[in-house]
Structures are given as C-alpha cells and as structure tokens.
Amino acid sequence: MERLKGKKQIEQLFVTGNSVGAFPLRMVYLETTDKHLVGVSVSKKYFKSAVDRNRIKRLLRVAVEKQLSVALDTLDSKYCLMVLYVGKEMPESGQLKEQFEFLIKRFNKRELNEVVS
C-alpha cells in the first residue's frame, strides 16, 4: 500500500470514482490496475489551523494502515482510495477507528455486490 500522490491521479479519482460514507468519514475509491494507493485529507474550511489538520491526518493514517491492509487483501482488485474527514469537531482516536471499521464494512459490502452483479 502506497501513498496517493499526483494531481492527475487525485483529480481522476474525484471525477470518476465512487464514494461510501460513515460520518465523520467519507471514502472515495476507484479500481486501478497497478497497486493500492491511499491518501487522507482534512478540510481547511472547518480546521483553519494546520496543527489540527495534521493531527487528524496522523490519527486517520494510523486507523487506515492497520485496518485497510487486511480489508484490501480479501479483494481481488487494486484500488485507489482517498479517506476524507468531513466532521467539524476534533475527533478522538478510538472514534476514528470505530468509524473506519464501519466504513470498511460498507465498502466491502458494496464491492462484493458490484462483483456479483
């Protein structure tokens, strides 16, 4: 699993990708051929201070690294993912982990349904 970088990749992800949400998180994803790419983002609109945004991104990365690698190994395809924090208040670490677990369950359920269809 590598970091999602590059304006073209991110732009393509938001233009053609699908999304799944579990407040305060939203994940935009797109099937790719190469490898798993993951990015995290926090809105500047609600968190003006870079210190706060960076703290939330650190917490998100910890939750993502631990749980996403296990979830993506069960799927056959490779994905390009962006996890967005859309809440307006500073989260707690435990809260993010729980919500991310729920988000992964929704993602897996949606992807398994698309594969069957």
PDB file of C-alpha atoms in Angstrom:
ATOM      1  CA  MET A   1       0.000   0.000   0.000  1.00  0.00           C
ATOM      2  CA  GLU A   2       1.494   3.305  -1.117  1.00  0.00           C
ATOM      3  CA  ARG A   3       0.574   6.962  -0.750  1.00  0.00           C
ATOM      4  CA  LEU A   4      -1.713   8.547  -3.283  1.00  0.00           C
ATOM      5  CA  LYS A   5       0.196  11.391  -4.939  1.00  0.00           C
ATOM      6  CA  GLY A   6      -0.111  13.436  -8.079  1.00  0.00           C
ATOM      7  CA  LYS A   7      -2.692  15.940  -9.204  1.00  0.00           C
ATOM      8  CA  LYS A   8      -3.833  13.835 -12.182  1.00  0.00           C
ATOM      9  CA  GLN A   9      -4.456  10.714 -10.089  1.00  0.00           C
ATOM     10  CA  ILE A  10      -6.361  12.621  -7.413  1.00  0.00           C
ATOM     11  CA  GLU A  11      -8.394  14.535  -9.991  1.00  0.00           C
ATOM     12  CA  GLN A  12      -9.333  11.328 -11.810  1.00  0.00           C
ATOM     13  CA  LEU A  13     -10.310   9.730  -8.506  1.00  0.00           C
ATOM     14  CA  PHE A  14     -12.762  12.512  -7.636  1.00  0.00           C
ATOM     15  CA  VAL A  15     -14.175  12.784 -11.169  1.00  0.00           C
ATOM     16  CA  THR A  16     -14.792   9.099 -11.912  1.00  0.00           C
ATOM     17  CA  GLY A  17     -14.625   7.399  -8.508  1.00  0.00           C
ATOM     18  CA  ASN A  18     -17.389   6.088  -6.256  1.00  0.00           C
ATOM     19  CA  SER A  19     -17.832   7.028  -2.624  1.00  0.00           C
ATOM     20  CA  VAL A  20     -19.027   5.491   0.594  1.00  0.00           C
ATOM     21  CA  GLY A  21     -19.530   7.303   3.883  1.00  0.00           C
ATOM     22  CA  ALA A  22     -19.785   6.752   7.606  1.00  0.00           C
ATOM     23  CA  PHE A  23     -19.872  10.090   9.412  1.00  0.00           C
ATOM     24  CA  PRO A  24     -17.395  11.723  10.093  1.00  0.00           C
ATOM     25  CA  LEU A  25     -15.521   9.844   7.343  1.00  0.00           C
ATOM     26  CA  ARG A  26     -16.039   9.565   3.600  1.00  0.00           C
ATOM     27  CA  MET A  27     -14.031   7.368   1.264  1.00  0.00           C
ATOM     28  CA  VAL A  28     -13.737   7.946  -2.477  1.00  0.00           C
ATOM     29  CA  TYR A  29     -12.413   4.936  -4.383  1.00  0.00           C
ATOM     30  CA  LEU A  30     -11.567   3.876  -7.899  1.00  0.00           C
ATOM     31  CA  GLU A  31     -10.453   0.496  -9.202  1.00  0.00           C
ATOM     32  CA  THR A  32      -6.944   0.535 -10.707  1.00  0.00           C
ATOM     33  CA  THR A  33      -4.583  -1.954 -12.309  1.00  0.00           C
ATOM     34  CA  ASP A  34      -1.301  -1.165 -10.539  1.00  0.00           C
ATOM     35  CA  LYS A  35      -1.301  -1.238  -6.762  1.00  0.00           C
ATOM     36  CA  HIS A  36      -3.248   0.050  -3.784  1.00  0.00           C
ATOM     37  CA  LEU A  37      -2.851   3.823  -3.364  1.00  0.00           C
ATOM     38  CA  VAL A  38      -4.208   5.565  -0.256  1.00  0.00           C
ATOM     39  CA  GLY A  39      -4.497   9.227   0.713  1.00  0.00           C
ATOM     40  CA  VAL A  40      -6.058  11.094   3.630  1.00  0.00           C
ATOM     41  CA  SER A  41      -7.429  14.622   3.681  1.00  0.00           C
ATOM     42  CA  VAL A  42      -8.977  17.091   6.120  1.00  0.00           C
ATOM     43  CA  SER A  43     -10.930  20.182   5.117  1.00  0.00           C
ATOM     44  CA  LYS A  44      -9.344  23.571   5.650  1.00  0.00           C
ATOM     45  CA  LYS A  45     -12.857  25.007   5.878  1.00  0.00           C
ATOM     46  CA  TYR A  46     -13.502  23.573   9.351  1.00  0.00           C
ATOM     47  CA  PHE A  47      -9.940  23.263  10.655  1.00  0.00           C
ATOM     48  CA  LYS A  48      -8.101  26.501   9.943  1.00  0.00           C
ATOM     49  CA  SER A  49      -5.039  25.532  11.959  1.00  0.00           C
ATOM     50  CA  ALA A  50      -2.542  23.290  10.157  1.00  0.00           C
ATOM     51  CA  VAL A  51      -1.652  21.753  13.520  1.00  0.00           C
ATOM     52  CA  ASP A  52      -5.225  20.482  13.934  1.00  0.00           C
ATOM     53  CA  ARG A  53      -5.436  19.212  10.342  1.00  0.00           C
ATOM     54  CA  ASN A  54      -2.122  17.388  10.666  1.00  0.00           C
ATOM     55  CA  ARG A  55      -3.189  15.780  13.954  1.00  0.00           C
ATOM     56  CA  ILE A  56      -6.378  14.459  12.382  1.00  0.00           C
ATOM     57  CA  LYS A  57      -4.425  13.178   9.373  1.00  0.00           C
ATOM     58  CA  ARG A  58      -1.999  11.352  11.680  1.00  0.00           C
ATOM     59  CA  LEU A  59      -4.895   9.714  13.526  1.00  0.00           C
ATOM     60  CA  LEU A  60      -6.511   8.763  10.208  1.00  0.00           C
ATOM     61  CA  ARG A  61      -3.307   7.245   8.842  1.00  0.00           C
ATOM     62  CA  VAL A  62      -2.960   5.044  11.923  1.00  0.00           C
ATOM     63  CA  ALA A  63      -6.543   3.793  11.564  1.00  0.00           C
ATOM     64  CA  VAL A  64      -6.141   3.303   7.809  1.00  0.00           C
ATOM     65  CA  GLU A  65      -2.838   1.411   7.904  1.00  0.00           C
ATOM     66  CA  LYS A  66      -3.982  -1.113  10.477  1.00  0.00           C
ATOM     67  CA  GLN A  67      -7.388  -1.958   9.075  1.00  0.00           C
ATOM     68  CA  LEU A  68      -7.278  -1.239   5.364  1.00  0.00           C
ATOM     69  CA  SER A  69      -4.442  -3.610   4.502  1.00  0.00           C
ATOM     70  CA  VAL A  70      -6.423  -6.533   5.943  1.00  0.00           C
ATOM     71  CA  ALA A  71      -9.618  -5.484   4.151  1.00  0.00           C
ATOM     72  CA  LEU A  72      -7.974  -4.948   0.763  1.00  0.00           C
ATOM     73  CA  ASP A  73      -6.211  -8.318   0.848  1.00  0.00           C
ATOM     74  CA  THR A  74      -9.601 -10.047   0.690  1.00  0.00           C
ATOM     75  CA  LEU A  75     -10.496  -8.296  -2.594  1.00  0.00           C
ATOM     76  CA  ASP A  76      -9.157  -9.348  -5.992  1.00  0.00           C
ATOM     77  CA  SER A  77      -8.878  -5.845  -7.472  1.00  0.00           C
ATOM     78  CA  LYS A  78      -6.484  -2.999  -6.680  1.00  0.00           C
ATOM     79  CA  TYR A  79      -7.903   0.336  -5.542  1.00  0.00           C
ATOM     80  CA  CYS A  80      -7.009   3.995  -5.406  1.00  0.00           C
ATOM     81  CA  LEU A  81      -8.556   5.443  -2.209  1.00  0.00           C
ATOM     82  CA  MET A  82      -8.926   8.837  -0.553  1.00  0.00           C
ATOM     83  CA  VAL A  83     -10.225   8.965   3.013  1.00  0.00           C
ATOM     84  CA  LEU A  84     -11.754  12.336   3.907  1.00  0.00           C
ATOM     85  CA  TYR A  85     -12.561  13.623   7.380  1.00  0.00           C
ATOM     86  CA  VAL A  86     -15.787  15.617   6.971  1.00  0.00           C
ATOM     87  CA  GLY A  87     -16.615  16.290  10.634  1.00  0.00           C
ATOM     88  CA  LYS A  88     -16.496  19.725  12.220  1.00  0.00           C
ATOM     89  CA  GLU A  89     -15.037  18.785  15.611  1.00  0.00           C
ATOM     90  CA  MET A  90     -11.704  17.351  16.680  1.00  0.00           C
ATOM     91  CA  PRO A  91     -12.084  13.535  16.799  1.00  0.00           C
ATOM     92  CA  GLU A  92     -10.784  11.059  19.325  1.00  0.00           C
ATOM     93  CA  SER A  93      -8.548   8.226  18.196  1.00  0.00           C
ATOM     94  CA  GLY A  94     -10.980   5.497  19.254  1.00  0.00           C
ATOM     95  CA  GLN A  95     -13.864   7.190  17.469  1.00  0.00           C
ATOM     96  CA  LEU A  96     -11.967   7.283  14.171  1.00  0.00           C
ATOM     97  CA  LYS A  97     -11.010   3.616  14.425  1.00  0.00           C
ATOM     98  CA  GLU A  98     -14.628   2.560  15.042  1.00  0.00           C
ATOM     99  CA  GLN A  99     -15.992   4.685  12.218  1.00  0.00           C
ATOM    100  CA  PHE A 100     -13.291   3.479   9.850  1.00  0.00           C
ATOM    101  CA  GLU A 101     -14.176  -0.155  10.639  1.00  0.00           C
ATOM    102  CA  PHE A 102     -17.797   0.632   9.780  1.00  0.00           C
ATOM    103  CA  LEU A 103     -16.680   2.408   6.592  1.00  0.00           C
ATOM    104  CA  ILE A 104     -14.631  -0.626   5.522  1.00  0.00           C
ATOM    105  CA  LYS A 105     -17.627  -2.919   6.095  1.00  0.00           C
ATOM    106  CA  ARG A 106     -19.747  -0.698   3.852  1.00  0.00           C
ATOM    107  CA  PHE A 107     -17.009  -0.600   1.222  1.00  0.00           C
ATOM    108  CA  ASN A 108     -16.608  -4.397   1.218  1.00  0.00           C
ATOM    109  CA  LYS A 109     -20.361  -4.907   1.055  1.00  0.00           C
ATOM    110  CA  ARG A 110     -20.693  -2.521  -1.898  1.00  0.00           C
ATOM    111  CA  GLU A 111     -17.733  -4.002  -3.775  1.00  0.00           C
ATOM    112  CA  LEU A 112     -18.886  -7.586  -3.273  1.00  0.00           C
ATOM    113  CA  ASN A 113     -22.339  -6.617  -4.581  1.00  0.00           C
ATOM    114  CA  GLU A 114     -20.803  -4.983  -7.674  1.00  0.00           C
ATOM    115  CA  VAL A 115     -18.684  -8.064  -8.377  1.00  0.00           C
ATOM    116  CA  VAL A 116     -21.755 -10.329  -8.172  1.00  0.00           C
ATOM    117  CA  SER A 117     -23.878  -8.058 -10.413  1.00  0.00           C
TER     118      SER A 117
END
